[in-house]
Amino acid sequence: MKFQLMIAKRFMLGGRGSGPSRLTGWISIIGMMVGTFAMIITLAVMNGFEKRVINKLIGFEGDIRITAINKHTKLDQAYNKVKNDASIDRAMLYKERIGMIIGRDDAKKIATFKAVELEGLDSFYDIEFINKGLKTSSPEIVIGNLLAQRLNVDIGDQLTIMSPIDQSNFFGIPQMIDVTVSRIFHAQVLDFDDRVVFISPDVGNRLFLRKQNYDGIDIRLVDRKNLVDIKMQLEKTFSDHLSIKTWEDLHRGLISAMRVERLGALAVLCLIILVASFNLVSTLVLVIIQKIREIAILRAIGTSKINIKKIILTQGFLIGGIGVVIGIGMSIALIFIQNQYGIIPLPADVYFINQLPMVIKTIDLLVVLIITIFFVLFSGLIASKRATILNIRESLQWEK
């Protein structure tokens, strides 16, 4: 192997005075560098946004959700068990129903009412409240920032809520309750700011006349790493009469879409590496032509075709490896600088963050490395095949 490496270094980019092969060689290095850099940065940005979305989803809904398969099933007993479990940090019972909100100037909006203990919003849900809130003796409602803008209301304003499904009298007129906006939250994920509102259990009981039992239990774990094990343990504990789903089960479509998008971006960026590999093939072929006499001499003194092939492959890995190493180094340096100093800003009113998020995983680096090695190997095999079919006598005569 030392022999092949020594010859490959002497053949590197055609040696001194080899203008065409040296130029195409540097183009190959730059192409590999740009392709590797682009793939790693793209994966890091997509990982950053995915991590942010996942954290926001978990912060708004919890790690695990327990719901009743049968509407007549009571969740009080299950709640008492899970809240005393050492692996569970917090648990919250809730009732949920789609209803209508009537605001100023008779503005109406369909929303999902979630009846929970409002005192536990700060401790259970990881959401940002725009203000400290208003203490009031009247029934309270906590709404999202976007919904507040749509209804043109602020803290202390009055709203009327109703549930058309729950009729309160013989004539089928639903119960209407006047509530006061006590807090406004900013979820910063999906359409939660516009779709979900929180009310107290007392208001929920008055509003949801046809709903006798709780709809589910949101659970937040002490250690999220044990999510799958805790889910299996809960399934064994509560048998088949309760449905137990993790945050990933609840948003499987969104998670799958983000992963497919990442694979699509990776496939498109592989085209940069493919173009660079074509340049690498041309570089190696030019080196073979320029060093045809030396290759013929090596063959004449007994060097096998396999060793000649290894020499060209080694040179291909040397040229391509330089670009790959530089690309990986530059991308990791940029990710580190961005995470430390935030040199790439984002408009906060659009993305709800002021800098571009970047998260790189070891598996992503391994995938990029495998892809680049494959293309470099492919280029080297094509070029080395050209070197092994050379005739020794004709090569020496051609050089003369």
PDB file of C-alpha atoms in Angstrom, residues 98-202:
ATOM      1  CA  ILE A  98     -64.844  22.368  19.124  1.00  0.00           C
ATOM      2  CA  GLY A  99     -66.983  25.459  19.660  1.00  0.00           C
ATOM      3  CA  MET A 100     -67.441  29.064  18.620  1.00  0.00           C
ATOM      4  CA  ILE A 101     -66.077  32.340  19.960  1.00  0.00           C
ATOM      5  CA  ILE A 102     -67.937  35.609  19.411  1.00  0.00           C
ATOM      6  CA  GLY A 103     -65.835  38.746  19.731  1.00  0.00           C
ATOM      7  CA  ARG A 104     -66.169  42.415  18.969  1.00  0.00           C
ATOM      8  CA  ASP A 105     -68.421  43.597  16.135  1.00  0.00           C
ATOM      9  CA  ASP A 106     -70.004  40.151  16.113  1.00  0.00           C
ATOM     10  CA  ALA A 107     -66.751  38.574  14.818  1.00  0.00           C
ATOM     11  CA  LYS A 108     -66.957  34.777  15.017  1.00  0.00           C
ATOM     12  CA  LYS A 109     -64.261  32.121  15.033  1.00  0.00           C
ATOM     13  CA  ILE A 110     -64.371  28.343  15.348  1.00  0.00           C
ATOM     14  CA  ALA A 111     -61.848  27.133  17.935  1.00  0.00           C
ATOM     15  CA  THR A 112     -60.927  24.090  19.995  1.00  0.00           C
ATOM     16  CA  PHE A 113     -61.796  24.625  23.658  1.00  0.00           C
ATOM     17  CA  LYS A 114     -59.509  22.814  26.080  1.00  0.00           C
ATOM     18  CA  ALA A 115     -60.755  22.762  29.676  1.00  0.00           C
ATOM     19  CA  VAL A 116     -57.774  22.434  32.051  1.00  0.00           C
ATOM     20  CA  GLU A 117     -56.627  23.803  35.388  1.00  0.00           C
ATOM     21  CA  LEU A 118     -55.577  27.324  34.375  1.00  0.00           C
ATOM     22  CA  GLU A 119     -53.299  27.587  37.405  1.00  0.00           C
ATOM     23  CA  GLY A 120     -51.157  24.819  35.915  1.00  0.00           C
ATOM     24  CA  LEU A 121     -50.652  26.376  32.490  1.00  0.00           C
ATOM     25  CA  ASP A 122     -47.285  27.913  33.397  1.00  0.00           C
ATOM     26  CA  SER A 123     -45.898  24.751  34.980  1.00  0.00           C
ATOM     27  CA  PHE A 124     -47.181  22.179  32.490  1.00  0.00           C
ATOM     28  CA  TYR A 125     -47.188  23.886  29.097  1.00  0.00           C
ATOM     29  CA  ASP A 126     -43.994  25.300  27.620  1.00  0.00           C
ATOM     30  CA  ILE A 127     -45.611  28.267  25.900  1.00  0.00           C
ATOM     31  CA  GLU A 128     -44.792  31.945  25.938  1.00  0.00           C
ATOM     32  CA  PHE A 129     -47.275  34.351  27.483  1.00  0.00           C
ATOM     33  CA  ILE A 130     -47.184  37.839  26.023  1.00  0.00           C
ATOM     34  CA  ASN A 131     -48.155  39.406  29.338  1.00  0.00           C
ATOM     35  CA  LYS A 132     -48.440  38.545  33.017  1.00  0.00           C
ATOM     36  CA  GLY A 133     -52.193  38.148  32.819  1.00  0.00           C
ATOM     37  CA  LEU A 134     -55.210  39.611  34.526  1.00  0.00           C
ATOM     38  CA  LYS A 135     -56.793  38.408  37.744  1.00  0.00           C
ATOM     39  CA  THR A 136     -60.553  38.466  37.479  1.00  0.00           C
ATOM     40  CA  SER A 137     -63.494  36.960  39.334  1.00  0.00           C
ATOM     41  CA  SER A 138     -65.441  36.368  36.096  1.00  0.00           C
ATOM     42  CA  PRO A 139     -64.955  33.219  33.963  1.00  0.00           C
ATOM     43  CA  GLU A 140     -61.574  33.308  32.250  1.00  0.00           C
ATOM     44  CA  ILE A 141     -60.314  32.330  28.801  1.00  0.00           C
ATOM     45  CA  VAL A 142     -56.714  32.121  27.574  1.00  0.00           C
ATOM     46  CA  ILE A 143     -56.369  32.638  23.825  1.00  0.00           C
ATOM     47  CA  GLY A 144     -53.578  32.695  21.261  1.00  0.00           C
ATOM     48  CA  ASN A 145     -51.955  35.818  19.884  1.00  0.00           C
ATOM     49  CA  LEU A 146     -53.188  35.287  16.315  1.00  0.00           C
ATOM     50  CA  LEU A 147     -56.751  34.618  17.464  1.00  0.00           C
ATOM     51  CA  ALA A 148     -56.675  37.782  19.574  1.00  0.00           C
ATOM     52  CA  GLN A 149     -55.661  39.763  16.509  1.00  0.00           C
ATOM     53  CA  ARG A 150     -58.435  38.211  14.431  1.00  0.00           C
ATOM     54  CA  LEU A 151     -61.054  39.052  17.062  1.00  0.00           C
ATOM     55  CA  ASN A 152     -59.453  42.433  17.817  1.00  0.00           C
ATOM     56  CA  VAL A 153     -59.383  41.832  21.567  1.00  0.00           C
ATOM     57  CA  ASP A 154     -56.833  42.287  24.332  1.00  0.00           C
ATOM     58  CA  ILE A 155     -56.423  41.466  28.016  1.00  0.00           C
ATOM     59  CA  GLY A 156     -59.580  42.275  29.962  1.00  0.00           C
ATOM     60  CA  ASP A 157     -61.922  42.245  26.966  1.00  0.00           C
ATOM     61  CA  GLN A 158     -65.141  40.243  27.003  1.00  0.00           C
ATOM     62  CA  LEU A 159     -65.894  37.307  24.687  1.00  0.00           C
ATOM     63  CA  THR A 160     -68.863  35.009  24.332  1.00  0.00           C
ATOM     64  CA  ILE A 161     -68.269  31.289  23.863  1.00  0.00           C
ATOM     65  CA  MET A 162     -70.690  28.564  22.883  1.00  0.00           C
ATOM     66  CA  SER A 163     -70.750  24.886  21.953  1.00  0.00           C
ATOM     67  CA  PRO A 164     -73.369  24.255  19.218  1.00  0.00           C
ATOM     68  CA  ILE A 165     -73.289  20.516  19.943  1.00  0.00           C
ATOM     69  CA  ASP A 166     -74.436  20.992  23.544  1.00  0.00           C
ATOM     70  CA  GLN A 167     -78.050  22.254  23.624  1.00  0.00           C
ATOM     71  CA  SER A 168     -79.280  23.560  26.955  1.00  0.00           C
ATOM     72  CA  ASN A 169     -83.035  23.456  26.461  1.00  0.00           C
ATOM     73  CA  PHE A 170     -85.885  21.920  24.530  1.00  0.00           C
ATOM     74  CA  PHE A 171     -85.570  24.409  21.671  1.00  0.00           C
ATOM     75  CA  GLY A 172     -81.973  23.361  20.938  1.00  0.00           C
ATOM     76  CA  ILE A 173     -80.357  26.670  21.839  1.00  0.00           C
ATOM     77  CA  PRO A 174     -76.736  26.108  22.985  1.00  0.00           C
ATOM     78  CA  GLN A 175     -75.354  27.463  26.211  1.00  0.00           C
ATOM     79  CA  MET A 176     -73.624  30.841  25.791  1.00  0.00           C
ATOM     80  CA  ILE A 177     -71.120  32.000  28.409  1.00  0.00           C
ATOM     81  CA  ASP A 178     -69.479  35.403  28.743  1.00  0.00           C
ATOM     82  CA  VAL A 179     -65.776  35.128  29.560  1.00  0.00           C
ATOM     83  CA  THR A 180     -62.892  37.557  30.102  1.00  0.00           C
ATOM     84  CA  VAL A 181     -59.545  37.303  28.312  1.00  0.00           C
ATOM     85  CA  SER A 182     -57.082  36.830  31.173  1.00  0.00           C
ATOM     86  CA  ARG A 183     -53.945  35.886  29.216  1.00  0.00           C
ATOM     87  CA  ILE A 184     -52.674  35.713  25.645  1.00  0.00           C
ATOM     88  CA  PHE A 185     -50.111  33.061  24.669  1.00  0.00           C
ATOM     89  CA  HIS A 186     -47.710  32.681  21.779  1.00  0.00           C
ATOM     90  CA  ALA A 187     -47.199  28.994  20.857  1.00  0.00           C
ATOM     91  CA  GLN A 188     -44.975  29.691  17.807  1.00  0.00           C
ATOM     92  CA  VAL A 189     -45.826  26.372  16.150  1.00  0.00           C
ATOM     93  CA  LEU A 190     -48.410  25.240  13.593  1.00  0.00           C
ATOM     94  CA  ASP A 191     -51.808  26.939  14.001  1.00  0.00           C
ATOM     95  CA  PHE A 192     -52.134  26.584  17.776  1.00  0.00           C
ATOM     96  CA  ASP A 193     -52.195  30.378  18.240  1.00  0.00           C
ATOM     97  CA  ASP A 194     -55.283  30.558  16.055  1.00  0.00           C
ATOM     98  CA  ARG A 195     -57.053  27.296  16.870  1.00  0.00           C
ATOM     99  CA  VAL A 196     -56.690  26.352  20.547  1.00  0.00           C
ATOM    100  CA  VAL A 197     -58.021  28.237  23.585  1.00  0.00           C
ATOM    101  CA  PHE A 198     -57.940  27.307  27.285  1.00  0.00           C
ATOM    102  CA  ILE A 199     -60.832  27.545  29.699  1.00  0.00           C
ATOM    103  CA  SER A 200     -61.242  26.430  33.315  1.00  0.00           C
ATOM    104  CA  PRO A 201     -62.877  23.065  34.198  1.00  0.00           C
ATOM    105  CA  ASP A 202     -65.861  24.916  35.709  1.00  0.00           C
TER     106      ASP A 202
END
